[in-house]
Every structure is written in C-alpha cells, then in structure tokens.
Short mmCIF file of C-alpha atoms and ligand atoms in Angstrom, two decimals:
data_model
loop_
_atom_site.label_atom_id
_atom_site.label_comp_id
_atom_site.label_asym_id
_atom_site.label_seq_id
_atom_site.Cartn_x
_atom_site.Cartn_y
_atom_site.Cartn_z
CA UNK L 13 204.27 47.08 -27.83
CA UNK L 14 201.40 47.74 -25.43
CA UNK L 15 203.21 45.04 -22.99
CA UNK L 16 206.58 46.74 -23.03
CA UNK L 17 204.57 49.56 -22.03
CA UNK L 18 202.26 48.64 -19.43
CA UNK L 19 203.53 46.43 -16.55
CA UNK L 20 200.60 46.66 -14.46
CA UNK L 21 198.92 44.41 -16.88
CA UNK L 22 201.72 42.03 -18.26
CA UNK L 23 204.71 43.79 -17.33
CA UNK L 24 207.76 43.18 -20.61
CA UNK L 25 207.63 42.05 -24.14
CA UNK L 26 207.94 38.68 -24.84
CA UNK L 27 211.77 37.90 -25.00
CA UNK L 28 212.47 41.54 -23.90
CA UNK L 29 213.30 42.00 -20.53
CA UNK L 30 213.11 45.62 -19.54
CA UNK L 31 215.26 46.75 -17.86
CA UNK L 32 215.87 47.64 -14.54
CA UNK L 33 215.49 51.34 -14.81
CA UNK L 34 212.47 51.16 -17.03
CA UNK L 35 210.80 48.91 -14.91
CA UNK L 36 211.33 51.13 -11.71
CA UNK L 37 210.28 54.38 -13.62
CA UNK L 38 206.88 52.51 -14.69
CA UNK L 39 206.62 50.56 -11.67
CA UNK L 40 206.97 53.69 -9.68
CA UNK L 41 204.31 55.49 -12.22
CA UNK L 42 201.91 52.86 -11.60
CA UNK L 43 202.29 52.75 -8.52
CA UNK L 44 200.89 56.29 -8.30
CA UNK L 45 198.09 56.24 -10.58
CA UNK L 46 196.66 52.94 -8.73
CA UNK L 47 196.81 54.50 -5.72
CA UNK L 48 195.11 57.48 -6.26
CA UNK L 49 192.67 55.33 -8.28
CA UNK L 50 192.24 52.97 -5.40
CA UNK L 51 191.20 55.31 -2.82
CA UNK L 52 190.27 58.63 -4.45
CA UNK L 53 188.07 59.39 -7.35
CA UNK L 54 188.39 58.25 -10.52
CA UNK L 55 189.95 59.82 -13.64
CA UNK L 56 187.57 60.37 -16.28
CA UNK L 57 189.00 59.64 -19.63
CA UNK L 58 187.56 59.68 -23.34
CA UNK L 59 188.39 56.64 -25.49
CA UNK L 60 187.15 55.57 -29.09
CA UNK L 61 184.66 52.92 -29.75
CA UNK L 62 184.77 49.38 -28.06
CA UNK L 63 186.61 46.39 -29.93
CA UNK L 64 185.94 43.06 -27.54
CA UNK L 65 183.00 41.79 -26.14
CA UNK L 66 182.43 39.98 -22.93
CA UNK L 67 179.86 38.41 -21.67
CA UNK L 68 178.44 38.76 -17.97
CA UNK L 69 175.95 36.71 -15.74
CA UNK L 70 172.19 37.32 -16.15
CA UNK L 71 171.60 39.07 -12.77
CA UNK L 72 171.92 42.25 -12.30
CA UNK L 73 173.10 44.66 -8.91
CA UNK L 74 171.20 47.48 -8.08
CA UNK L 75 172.22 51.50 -7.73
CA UNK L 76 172.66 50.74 -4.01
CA UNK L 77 174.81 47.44 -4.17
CA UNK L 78 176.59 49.39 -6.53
CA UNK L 79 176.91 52.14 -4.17
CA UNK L 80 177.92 50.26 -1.33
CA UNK L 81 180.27 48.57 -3.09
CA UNK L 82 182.21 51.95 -4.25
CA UNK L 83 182.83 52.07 -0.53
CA UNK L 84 183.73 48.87 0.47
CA UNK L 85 186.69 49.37 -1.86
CA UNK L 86 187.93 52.08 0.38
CA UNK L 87 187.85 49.90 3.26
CA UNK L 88 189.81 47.19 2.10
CA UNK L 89 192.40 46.18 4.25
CA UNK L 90 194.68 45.11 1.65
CA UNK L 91 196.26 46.70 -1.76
CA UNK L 92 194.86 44.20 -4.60
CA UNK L 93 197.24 44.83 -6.81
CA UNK L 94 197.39 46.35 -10.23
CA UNK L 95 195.45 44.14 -12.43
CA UNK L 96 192.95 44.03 -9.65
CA UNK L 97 192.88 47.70 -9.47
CA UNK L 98 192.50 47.76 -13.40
CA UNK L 99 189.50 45.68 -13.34
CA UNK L 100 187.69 47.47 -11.18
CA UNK L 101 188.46 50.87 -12.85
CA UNK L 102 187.50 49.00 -16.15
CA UNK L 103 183.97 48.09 -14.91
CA UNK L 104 183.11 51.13 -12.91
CA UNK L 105 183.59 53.17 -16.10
CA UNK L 106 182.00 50.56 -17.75
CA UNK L 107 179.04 50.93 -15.06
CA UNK L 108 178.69 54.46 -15.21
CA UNK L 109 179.16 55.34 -18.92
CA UNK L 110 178.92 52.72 -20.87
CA UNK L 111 181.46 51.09 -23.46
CA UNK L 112 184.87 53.00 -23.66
CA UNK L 113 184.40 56.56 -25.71
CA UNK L 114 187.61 58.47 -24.75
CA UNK L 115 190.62 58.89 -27.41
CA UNK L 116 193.33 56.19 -27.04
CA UNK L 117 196.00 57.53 -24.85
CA UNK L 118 199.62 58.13 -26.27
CA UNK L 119 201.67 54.97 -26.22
CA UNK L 120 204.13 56.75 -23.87
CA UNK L 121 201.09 57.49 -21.17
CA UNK L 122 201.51 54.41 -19.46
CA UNK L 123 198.91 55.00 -16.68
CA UNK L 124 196.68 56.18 -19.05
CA UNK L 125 196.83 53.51 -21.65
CA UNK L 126 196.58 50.90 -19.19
CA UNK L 127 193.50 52.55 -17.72
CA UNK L 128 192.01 52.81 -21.58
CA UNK L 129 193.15 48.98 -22.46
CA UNK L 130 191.38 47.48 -19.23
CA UNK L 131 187.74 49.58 -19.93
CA UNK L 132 187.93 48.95 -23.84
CA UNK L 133 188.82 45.19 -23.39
CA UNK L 134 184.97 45.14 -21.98
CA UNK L 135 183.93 45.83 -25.21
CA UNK L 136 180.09 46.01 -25.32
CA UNK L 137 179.89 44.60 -21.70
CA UNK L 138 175.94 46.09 -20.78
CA UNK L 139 176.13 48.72 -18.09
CA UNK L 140 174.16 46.25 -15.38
CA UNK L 141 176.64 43.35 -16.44
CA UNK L 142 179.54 45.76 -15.30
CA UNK L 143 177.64 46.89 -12.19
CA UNK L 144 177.03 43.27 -11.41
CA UNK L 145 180.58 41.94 -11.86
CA UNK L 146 182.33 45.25 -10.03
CA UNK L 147 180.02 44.18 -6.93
CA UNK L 148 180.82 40.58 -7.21
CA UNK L 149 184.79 41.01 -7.77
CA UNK L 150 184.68 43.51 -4.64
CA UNK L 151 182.85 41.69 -2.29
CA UNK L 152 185.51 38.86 -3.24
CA UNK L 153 187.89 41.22 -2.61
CA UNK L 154 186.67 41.72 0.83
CA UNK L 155 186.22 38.63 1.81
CA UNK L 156 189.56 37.71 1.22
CA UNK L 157 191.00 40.84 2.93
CA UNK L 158 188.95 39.80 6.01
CA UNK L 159 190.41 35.97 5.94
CA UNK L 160 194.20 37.88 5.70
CA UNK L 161 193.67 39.55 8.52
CA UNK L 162 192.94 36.75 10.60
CA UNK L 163 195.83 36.02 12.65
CA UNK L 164 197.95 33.11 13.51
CA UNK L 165 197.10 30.74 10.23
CA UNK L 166 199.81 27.95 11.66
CA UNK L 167 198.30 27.01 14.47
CA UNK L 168 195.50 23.75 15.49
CA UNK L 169 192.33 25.50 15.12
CA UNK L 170 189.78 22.84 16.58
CA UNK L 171 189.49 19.84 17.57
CA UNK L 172 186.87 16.73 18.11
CA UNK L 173 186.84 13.25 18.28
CA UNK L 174 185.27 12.35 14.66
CA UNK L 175 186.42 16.26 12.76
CA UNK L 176 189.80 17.18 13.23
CA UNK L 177 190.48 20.64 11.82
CA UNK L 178 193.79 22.58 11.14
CA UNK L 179 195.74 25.23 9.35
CA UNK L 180 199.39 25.34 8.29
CA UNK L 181 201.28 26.24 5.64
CA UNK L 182 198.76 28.19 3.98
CA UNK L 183 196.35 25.02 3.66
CA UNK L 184 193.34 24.26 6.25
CA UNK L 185 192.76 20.68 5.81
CA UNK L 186 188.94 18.98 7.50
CA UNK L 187 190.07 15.28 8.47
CA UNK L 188 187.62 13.25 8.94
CA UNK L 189 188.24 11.22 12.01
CA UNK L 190 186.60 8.16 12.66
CA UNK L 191 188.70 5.22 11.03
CA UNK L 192 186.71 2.39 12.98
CA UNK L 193 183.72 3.66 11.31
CA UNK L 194 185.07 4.07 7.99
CA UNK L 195 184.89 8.30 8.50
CA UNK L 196 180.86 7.67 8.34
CA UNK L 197 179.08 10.80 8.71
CA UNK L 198 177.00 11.73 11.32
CA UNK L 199 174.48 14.27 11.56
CA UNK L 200 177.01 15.94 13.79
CA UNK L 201 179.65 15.59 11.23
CA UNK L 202 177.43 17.70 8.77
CA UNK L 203 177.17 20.33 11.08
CA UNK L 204 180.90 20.33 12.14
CA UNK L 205 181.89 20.33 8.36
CA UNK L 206 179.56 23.15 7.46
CA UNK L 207 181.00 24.95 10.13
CA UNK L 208 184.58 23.77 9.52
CA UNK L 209 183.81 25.14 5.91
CA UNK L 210 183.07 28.56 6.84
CA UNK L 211 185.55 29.07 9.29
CA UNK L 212 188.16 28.18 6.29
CA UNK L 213 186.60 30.53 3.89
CA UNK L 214 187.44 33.16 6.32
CA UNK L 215 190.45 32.39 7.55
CA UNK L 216 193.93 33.24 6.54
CA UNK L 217 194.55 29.95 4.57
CA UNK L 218 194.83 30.11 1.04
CA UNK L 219 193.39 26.28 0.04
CA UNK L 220 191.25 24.23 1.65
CA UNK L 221 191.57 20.02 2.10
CA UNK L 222 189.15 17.46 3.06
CA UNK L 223 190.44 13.94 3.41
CA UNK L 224 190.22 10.58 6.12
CA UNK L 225 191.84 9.38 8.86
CA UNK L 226 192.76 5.19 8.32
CA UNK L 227 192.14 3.49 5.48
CA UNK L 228 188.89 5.06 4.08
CA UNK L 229 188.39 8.23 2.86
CA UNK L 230 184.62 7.96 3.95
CA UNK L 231 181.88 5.02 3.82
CA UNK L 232 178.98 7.90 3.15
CA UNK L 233 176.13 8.70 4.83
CA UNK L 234 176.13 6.86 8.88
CA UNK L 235 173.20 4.35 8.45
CA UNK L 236 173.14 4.81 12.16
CA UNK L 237 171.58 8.14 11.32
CA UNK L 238 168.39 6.38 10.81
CA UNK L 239 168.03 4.58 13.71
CA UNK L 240 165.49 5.56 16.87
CA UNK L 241 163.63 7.35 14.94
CA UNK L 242 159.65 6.67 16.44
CA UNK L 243 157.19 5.94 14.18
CA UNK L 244 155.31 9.02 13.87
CA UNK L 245 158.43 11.52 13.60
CA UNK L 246 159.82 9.34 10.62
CA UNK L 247 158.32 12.13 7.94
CA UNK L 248 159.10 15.02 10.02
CA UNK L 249 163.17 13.91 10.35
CA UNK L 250 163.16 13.23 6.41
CA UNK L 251 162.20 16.88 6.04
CA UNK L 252 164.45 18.02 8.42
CA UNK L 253 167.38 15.74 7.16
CA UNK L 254 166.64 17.11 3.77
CA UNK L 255 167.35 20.48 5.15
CA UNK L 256 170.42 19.83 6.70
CA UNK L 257 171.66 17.94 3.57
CA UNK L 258 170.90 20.86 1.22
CA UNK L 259 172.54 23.48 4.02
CA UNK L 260 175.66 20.80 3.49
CA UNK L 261 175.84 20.91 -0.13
CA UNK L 262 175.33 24.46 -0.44
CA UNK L 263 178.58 25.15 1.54
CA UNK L 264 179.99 23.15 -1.20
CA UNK L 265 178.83 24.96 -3.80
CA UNK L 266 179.46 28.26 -2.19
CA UNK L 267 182.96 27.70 -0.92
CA UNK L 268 184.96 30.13 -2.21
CA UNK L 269 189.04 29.40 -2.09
CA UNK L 270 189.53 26.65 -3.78
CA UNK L 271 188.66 22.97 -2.50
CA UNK L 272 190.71 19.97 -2.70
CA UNK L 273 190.13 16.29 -2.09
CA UNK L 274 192.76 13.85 -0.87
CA UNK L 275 191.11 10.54 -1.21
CA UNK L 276 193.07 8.29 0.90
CA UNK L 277 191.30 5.08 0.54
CA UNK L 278 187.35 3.66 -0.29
CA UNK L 279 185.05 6.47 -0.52
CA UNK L 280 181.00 5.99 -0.65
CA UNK L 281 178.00 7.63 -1.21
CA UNK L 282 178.31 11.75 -0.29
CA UNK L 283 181.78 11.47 0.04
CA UNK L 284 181.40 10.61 -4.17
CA UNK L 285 178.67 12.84 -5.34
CA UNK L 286 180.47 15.56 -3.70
CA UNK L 287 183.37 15.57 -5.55
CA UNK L 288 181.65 16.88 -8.32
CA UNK L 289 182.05 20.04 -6.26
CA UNK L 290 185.99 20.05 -5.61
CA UNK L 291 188.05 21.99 -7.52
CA UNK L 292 190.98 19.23 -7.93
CA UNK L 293 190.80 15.33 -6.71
CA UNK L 294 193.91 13.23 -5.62
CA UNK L 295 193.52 9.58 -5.21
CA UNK L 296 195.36 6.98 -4.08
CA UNK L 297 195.57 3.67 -6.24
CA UNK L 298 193.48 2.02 -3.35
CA UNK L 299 190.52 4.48 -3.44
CA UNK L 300 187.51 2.98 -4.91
CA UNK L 301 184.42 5.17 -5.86
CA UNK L 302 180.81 3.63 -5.23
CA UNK L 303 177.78 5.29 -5.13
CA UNK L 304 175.13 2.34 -4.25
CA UNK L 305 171.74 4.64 -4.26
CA UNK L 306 169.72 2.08 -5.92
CA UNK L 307 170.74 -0.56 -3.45
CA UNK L 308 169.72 1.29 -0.66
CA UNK L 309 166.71 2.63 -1.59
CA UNK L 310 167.67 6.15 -2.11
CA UNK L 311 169.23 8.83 -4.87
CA UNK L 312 172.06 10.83 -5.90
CA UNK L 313 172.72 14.26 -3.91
CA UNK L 314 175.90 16.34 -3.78
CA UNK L 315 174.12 17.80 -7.79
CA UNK L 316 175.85 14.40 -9.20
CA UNK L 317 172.61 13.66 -11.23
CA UNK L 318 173.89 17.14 -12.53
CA UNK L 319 177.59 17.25 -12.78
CA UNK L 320 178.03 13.56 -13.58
CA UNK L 321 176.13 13.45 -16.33
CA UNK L 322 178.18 15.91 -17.74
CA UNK L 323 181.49 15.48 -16.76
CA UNK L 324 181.71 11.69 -17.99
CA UNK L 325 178.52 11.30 -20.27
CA UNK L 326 174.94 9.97 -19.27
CA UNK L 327 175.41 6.26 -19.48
CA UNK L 328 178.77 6.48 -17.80
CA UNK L 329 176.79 8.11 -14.73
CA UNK L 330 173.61 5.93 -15.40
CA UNK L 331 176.60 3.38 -14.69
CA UNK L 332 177.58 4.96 -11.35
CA UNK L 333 174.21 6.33 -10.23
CA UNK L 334 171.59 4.40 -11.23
CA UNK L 335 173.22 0.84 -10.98
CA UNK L 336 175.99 1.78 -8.46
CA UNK L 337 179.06 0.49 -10.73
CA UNK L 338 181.96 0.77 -8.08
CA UNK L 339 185.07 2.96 -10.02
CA UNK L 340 188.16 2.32 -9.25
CA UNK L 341 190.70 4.99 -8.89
CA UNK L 342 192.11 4.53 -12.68
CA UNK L 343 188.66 4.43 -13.96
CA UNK L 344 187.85 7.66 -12.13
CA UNK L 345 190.60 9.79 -13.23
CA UNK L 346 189.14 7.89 -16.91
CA UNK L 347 185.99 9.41 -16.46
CA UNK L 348 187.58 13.42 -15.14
CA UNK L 349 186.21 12.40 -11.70
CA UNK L 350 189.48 12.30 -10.14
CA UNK L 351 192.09 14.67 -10.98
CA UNK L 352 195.26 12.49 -10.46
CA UNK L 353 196.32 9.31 -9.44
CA UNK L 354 199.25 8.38 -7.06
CA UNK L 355 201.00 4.83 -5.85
CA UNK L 356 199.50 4.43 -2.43
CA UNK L 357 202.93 4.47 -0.60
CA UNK L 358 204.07 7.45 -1.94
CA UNK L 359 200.33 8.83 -1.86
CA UNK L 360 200.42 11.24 0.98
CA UNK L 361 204.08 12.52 0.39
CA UNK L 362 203.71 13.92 -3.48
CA UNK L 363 200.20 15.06 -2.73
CA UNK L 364 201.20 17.32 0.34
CA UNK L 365 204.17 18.82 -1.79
CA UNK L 366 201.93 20.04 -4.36
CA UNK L 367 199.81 21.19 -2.01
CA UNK L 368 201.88 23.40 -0.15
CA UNK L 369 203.33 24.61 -3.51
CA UNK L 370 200.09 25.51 -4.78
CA UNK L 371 199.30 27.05 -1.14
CA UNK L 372 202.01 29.88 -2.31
CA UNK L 373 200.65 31.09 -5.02
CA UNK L 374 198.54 34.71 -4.82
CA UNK L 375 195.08 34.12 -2.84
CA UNK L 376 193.01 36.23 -4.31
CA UNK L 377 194.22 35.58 -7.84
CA UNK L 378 192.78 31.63 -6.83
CA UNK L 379 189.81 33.03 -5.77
CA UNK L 380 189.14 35.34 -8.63
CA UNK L 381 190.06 32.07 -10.91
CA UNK L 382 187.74 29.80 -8.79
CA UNK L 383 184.80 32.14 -9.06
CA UNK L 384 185.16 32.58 -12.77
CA UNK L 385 185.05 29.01 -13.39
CA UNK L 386 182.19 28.23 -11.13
CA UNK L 387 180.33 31.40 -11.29
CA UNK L 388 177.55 30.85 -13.88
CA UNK L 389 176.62 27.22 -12.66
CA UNK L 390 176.22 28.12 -9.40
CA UNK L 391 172.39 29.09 -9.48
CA UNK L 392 171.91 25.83 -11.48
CA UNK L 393 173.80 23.70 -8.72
CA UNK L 394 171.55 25.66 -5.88
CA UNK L 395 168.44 24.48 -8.12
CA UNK L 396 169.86 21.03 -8.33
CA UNK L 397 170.78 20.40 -5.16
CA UNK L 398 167.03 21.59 -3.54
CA UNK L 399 165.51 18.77 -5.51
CA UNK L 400 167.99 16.45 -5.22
CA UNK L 401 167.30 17.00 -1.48
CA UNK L 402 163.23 17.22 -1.39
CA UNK L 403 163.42 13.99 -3.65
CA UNK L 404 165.38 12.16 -0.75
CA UNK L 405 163.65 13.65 1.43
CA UNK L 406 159.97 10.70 -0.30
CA UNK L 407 162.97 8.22 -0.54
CA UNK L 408 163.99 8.16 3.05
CA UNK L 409 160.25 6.97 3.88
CA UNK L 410 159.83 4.77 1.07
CA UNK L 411 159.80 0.65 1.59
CA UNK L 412 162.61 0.24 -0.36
CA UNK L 413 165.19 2.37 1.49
CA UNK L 414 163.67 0.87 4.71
CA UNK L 415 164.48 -2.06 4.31
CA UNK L 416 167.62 -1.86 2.90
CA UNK L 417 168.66 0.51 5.82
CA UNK L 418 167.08 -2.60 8.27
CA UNK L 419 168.93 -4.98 6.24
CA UNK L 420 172.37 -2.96 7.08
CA UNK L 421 171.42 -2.07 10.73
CA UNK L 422 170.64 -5.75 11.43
CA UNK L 423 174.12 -6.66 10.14
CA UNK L 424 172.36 -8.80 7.44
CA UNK L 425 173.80 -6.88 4.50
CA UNK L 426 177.02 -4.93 3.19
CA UNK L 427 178.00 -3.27 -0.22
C1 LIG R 523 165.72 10.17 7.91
C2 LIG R 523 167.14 10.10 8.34
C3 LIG R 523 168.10 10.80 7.45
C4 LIG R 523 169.50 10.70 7.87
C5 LIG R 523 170.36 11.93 7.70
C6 LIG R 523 170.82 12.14 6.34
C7 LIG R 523 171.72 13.30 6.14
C8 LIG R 523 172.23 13.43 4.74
C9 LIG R 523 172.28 12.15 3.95
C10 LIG R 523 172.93 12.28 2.64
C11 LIG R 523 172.70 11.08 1.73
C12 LIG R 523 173.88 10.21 1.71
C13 LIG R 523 173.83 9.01 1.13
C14 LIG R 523 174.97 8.07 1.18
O1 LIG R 523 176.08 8.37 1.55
S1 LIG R 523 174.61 6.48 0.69
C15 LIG R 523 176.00 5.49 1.20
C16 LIG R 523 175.85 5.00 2.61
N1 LIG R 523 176.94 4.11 2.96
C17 LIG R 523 176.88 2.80 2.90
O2 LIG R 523 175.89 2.22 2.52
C18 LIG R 523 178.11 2.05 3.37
C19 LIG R 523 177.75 0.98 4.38
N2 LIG R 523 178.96 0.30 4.80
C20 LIG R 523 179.42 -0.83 4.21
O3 LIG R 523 178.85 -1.33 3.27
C21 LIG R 523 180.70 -1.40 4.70
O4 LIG R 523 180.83 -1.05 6.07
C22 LIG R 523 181.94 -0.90 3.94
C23 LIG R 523 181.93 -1.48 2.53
C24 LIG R 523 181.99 0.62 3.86
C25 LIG R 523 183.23 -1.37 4.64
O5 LIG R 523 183.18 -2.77 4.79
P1 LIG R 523 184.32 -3.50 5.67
O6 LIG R 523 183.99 -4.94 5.70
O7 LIG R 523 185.67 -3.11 5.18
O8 LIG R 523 184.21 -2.84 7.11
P2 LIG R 523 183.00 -3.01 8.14
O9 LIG R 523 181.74 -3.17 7.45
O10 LIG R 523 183.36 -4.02 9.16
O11 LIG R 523 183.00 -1.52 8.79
C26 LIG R 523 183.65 -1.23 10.00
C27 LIG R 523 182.61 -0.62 10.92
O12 LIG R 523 182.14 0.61 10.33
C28 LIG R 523 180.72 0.57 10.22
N3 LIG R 523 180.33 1.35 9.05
C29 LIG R 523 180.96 1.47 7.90
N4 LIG R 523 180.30 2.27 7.08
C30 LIG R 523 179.21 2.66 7.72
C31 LIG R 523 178.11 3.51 7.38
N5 LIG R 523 178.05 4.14 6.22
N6 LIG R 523 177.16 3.72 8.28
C32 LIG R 523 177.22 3.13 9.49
N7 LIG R 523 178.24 2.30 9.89
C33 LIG R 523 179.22 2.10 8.98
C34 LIG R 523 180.41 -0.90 10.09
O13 LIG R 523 179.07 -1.13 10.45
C35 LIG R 523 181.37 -1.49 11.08
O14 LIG R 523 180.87 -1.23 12.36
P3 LIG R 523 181.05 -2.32 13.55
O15 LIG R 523 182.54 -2.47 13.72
O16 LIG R 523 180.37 -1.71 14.71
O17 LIG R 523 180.39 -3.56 13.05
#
C-alpha cells in the first residue's frame, strides 16, 4: 500500500502500474512538497515511536558543520531528486529532535506520509549519527553539483607523453602511456595521476577508468626512480618518497565516483595492491597479477596487507604478498581480485560497452552507493596505508632492497 501511495520513494505497487493520472496528480504533489522542503523551512510533523534501527559511523559533526551544511543545501546547483530530498528531511529531523514522535499521517497524505516513512525508517539513529550523515550526504551532494556544472565533459582534457587523460561519454579514463616501459611509474606519473584523480572527481564525468597503453597494464613502481640518488640524501628521499606514496594512495581511497580498472595486459607491483581500491576490475585473459615485494627487498602498499587478506583469505595473500605467487587472470577473478574476465580480442570492445552503459546511469545515486560501501573502512585504509608507507619508507634503505634494485638497474636480473 504505502508504495502505491508514495512515488517519491518507490513510485507503484508491485504488478500495479498506476496510472497515468494518478501518477501526474502525485507526481505533481510531490513535486511541491520537495520543493518547498528543499529550499524553505521544514515542516514540523509529530509521528509515533520509531520501528527500525540504523546504524551510523562513530564520528560525529559539530553544531556548526551542521549549520553550514543547512546552507549549502540551498546553494546547490542541482535538484537531487526526491529520495535525496527525503533523506535529508529524514536526518535533519532526526538531528534536531530525535527519533520520529509525530502521529502517522493518513494513507491518502502522500507528502506527508512519505515525509513520516523516511524519518521513522531511522529508527533509533542517535541525534550526532544523523547530524553526521546529513553533513556527509550534503557535502556529496555538492560535490557532485560542482563536477555537473563543469562544462564541456566530451572533450581531450590533457595531455603528456607518459599520462594521457580524457573525458567522453560520461567516463574520464587515466591511460597510462609509456608502452616501451611497460607503463612504469615515475615519480612524475604519481603526481600527474593524483592530479588526474582530482580533476575527475570534479568534473562532469560520471565514472572514472585507469588502464595502459601496449601490452601491459603497468610493470609497478620505475626502478629508475632509485637511481642518482647521492649517498647522503638516500634517507631523506625514502621519507619523502614515502610521502608522496601515501598522498597517492590516499587519492585512492578518497576518490569518490566510482573507479574502474581495465587491465589490459601484465600488471606489477602498485598497479596490483591498488586494485584493492577499485570499485570493479576487468581483465583481459593475458593480464597476469604479480606482486614480487619479497624479491625486491620491499613490502606491500596500496592497504593490500589490509584488503588482501580479507578479500581472498590470509594464506591466499601470504601467497601473493609475502612469496610473490604471480595470479593469472582466472585465478584473480578466483580469489574476488578481479571482477571479470574477457577473451583478449574481444577485451577492449565488451568492456567499453559496459562502460558507457554504466556511465548512464544517475551520478549521484553512484556516488551515494560508492560512499556507503566504502564509508566505514575508510579511516582504517588511511591508518593502513601511513604504515604501509613509513614501513617502506626502512625498506627502501635496507641491503636487501639495494641490491635487488642494483641487480635490476645493472640489467642482471628480471621477475
Ligand atoms: C627511495 C626511492 C623511492 C622511489 C619512489 C617510490 C614511489 C612509490 C613506490 C611505491 C612502491 C611500489 C612498488 C612496486 O611497484 S614493486 C614492482 C616494481 N616492478 C618491477 O620490479 C618490474 C621490473 N620489470 C621487469 O621485471 C620486467 O621488465 C617485466 C617483467 C615487467 C617485463 O619484462 P619483458 O622482458 O617483457 O620486458 P623488458 O624487461 O625488456 O621491459 C621493457 C623495458 O621496460 C623497462 N621496464 C619494465 N618495467 C620496469 C620497471 N618497473 N622499472 C623500470 N624499468 C622497467 C625494462 O627495463 C626495459 O627497458 P629497456 O628497453 O631500456 O631495457
């Protein structure tokens, strides 16, 4: 019943279509009510005690997030939408008066009951959970109204010779560009991602891609990053490579739309531990997953001594990250690593279909999604990926990664 009634949340009754008339009547009705509730104050209603409980993050905003917040709303650019709208209303009453105490509306007060539905469905929800979460869900909301007012999304955005960044169809895609070099990263390459990264989050794209030029997807970390260092800046560039790597991994962690990896070939190192951090992975039958720490010397980053552990089990990543078991493709779809697996040849075609189809669907509904899912790891992933980084930091100027990174330089040694 409460669906036939209310289309703002689900809109008809399973195998009941309503009909035309009904829906414009309630669509028109809603339309009202969320308008006035979007930019003016809101209604205060009375509704019985709560019935569901949800539970929120830890933190907690203060008064004046909270405040600034309430404002923020009135600036967005663009509507949110209903449900959006419903949400909010739900947790501002839920901020400001606790868990729903108002009469439940008459079935044929649409606006109303919707309004009561979305504030009792937070149940016992604590006051500074509600604050937290209204902050949180609008200053998603604004960042997405800021990326869709970006202009021009189909158009080359930038351009260098090892990054090549661009936006169309709704999807930015990060290539990374140096095939003769396997797509090794340079320091450069960090800093061109990271900044590749943010420009996407605010842009006007609704997914974002990372993938290789040639037949790699990426051979890690550039072992020429190591060379002509002098002798006595060798600790000082460990600490300030640590930083850098951190500042790289945090983008991951913090990206907001959601992240996709097309893994065209090999990929090493980083390019591994990082997908940890994707959202979806699509492999072709070719790519190979190898992350040889021990070999050279060094430890897992991009929080896979977190997330591998337990996405596939410990001795599954003990496997990977301790003894640096190459995966292949198969295997890492196996092990949830990988997300799907596609024929080489017809690799690039069905991947870029789904993309753009998934490219269509509602931004900020992919957002909201993303943000649930990743939401109460993320602290845990920040914590993870500063030690992973000060820990690499000692390994960097340790014997054994020396001399493995000699070994390489000198062309004595390979994977
Ligand atoms: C204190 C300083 C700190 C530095 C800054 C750090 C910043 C953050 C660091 C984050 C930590 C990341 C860790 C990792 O990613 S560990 C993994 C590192 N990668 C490797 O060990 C791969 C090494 N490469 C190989 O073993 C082989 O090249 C490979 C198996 C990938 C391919 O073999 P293949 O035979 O098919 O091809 P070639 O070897 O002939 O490669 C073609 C050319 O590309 C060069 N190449 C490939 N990969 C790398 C690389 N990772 N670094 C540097 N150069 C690479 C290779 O040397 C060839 O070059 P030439 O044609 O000039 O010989």
């Amino acid at each position: 019943m409460m669906s036939r009634l209310l289309p703002a949340v689900s809109g008809r009754v399973p195998g009941v279509p309503p009909t035309p008339a009904m829906a414009r009547v309630v669509g028109l009705l809603a339309h009202r009510w969320f308008s006035g509730a979007f930019r003016g104050p809101l209604q205060v209603i009375r509704c019985p005690a709560p019935q569901l409980h949800v539970s929120g993050p830890a933190m907690a905003a203060s008064q004046e997030d909270f405040a600034k917040a309430m404002n923020q709303v009135k600036l967005l650019k663009e509507d949110p939408g209903n449900e959006v709208k419903l949400k909010l209303y739900a947790l501002y009453k839920q901020a400001t008066e606790g868990p729903c105490n108002a009469p439940k509306p008459g079935m044929l007060d649409f606006i109303l009951k919707a309004k009561w539905d979305a504030w009792n469905a937070l149940g016992n929800l604590p006051k500074e959970t509600a604050r937290q979460n209204y902050v949180d869900l609008v200053s998603s909301l604004s960042a997405s109204s800021c990326s869709q007012v970006t202009p021009a999304a189909d158009k080359k955005q930038a351009e260098s010779d090892s990054l090549v960044v661009t936006s169309e169809d709704g999807i930015t895609t990060i290539r990374l560009n140096r095939p003769a070099k396997k797509n090794a990263l340079t320091t450069q390459m960090y800093r061109d991602i990271m900044r590749a990264l943010e420009a996407a989050s605010e842009d006007s794209s609704r997914i974002t891609v990372l993938t290789g030029s040639g037949d790699y997807y990426c051979s890690g970390n550039d072992l020429s990053n190591f060379k002509d260092i002098p002798p006595d800046k060798v600790e000082e560039r460990a600490q300030s490579s640590a930083v850098l790597l951190r500042d790289f991994v945090d983008c991951f962690i913090d990206f907001p739309k959601p992240l996709i990896a097309v893994v065209n070939g090999p990929a090493v190192g980083i390019s591994v531990t990082l997908l940890g951090l994707f959202d979806v992975v699509y492999a072709s039958d070719r790519a190979t997953f190898h992350t040889p720490f021990s070999h050279l010397g060094q430890s897992p980053e991009g929080c896979s001594s977190y997330i591998f552990p337990k996405m596939m089990g410990p001795s599954k990543a003990a496997e990977m990250l301790i003894f640096g078991k190459k995966l292949t493709a198969r295997e890492a779809l196996a092990q949830g690593l990988v997300t799907a697996v596609f024929p080489d040849d017809t690799f690039q075609k069905e991947v870029w279909a789904r993309l753009k189809a998934y490219a269509k669907l509602p931004p900020n509904a992919m957002r909201i999604a993303k943000r649930l899912m990743r939401h109460q790891e993320k602290e845990k992933l920040h914590a993870v990926n500063a030690e992973e980084s000060r820990v690499l930091a000692e390994r960097w100027v340790s014997d054994e990664c020396i001399t493995a990174i000699v070994a390489f330089l000198s062309k004595k040694a390979k994977l």
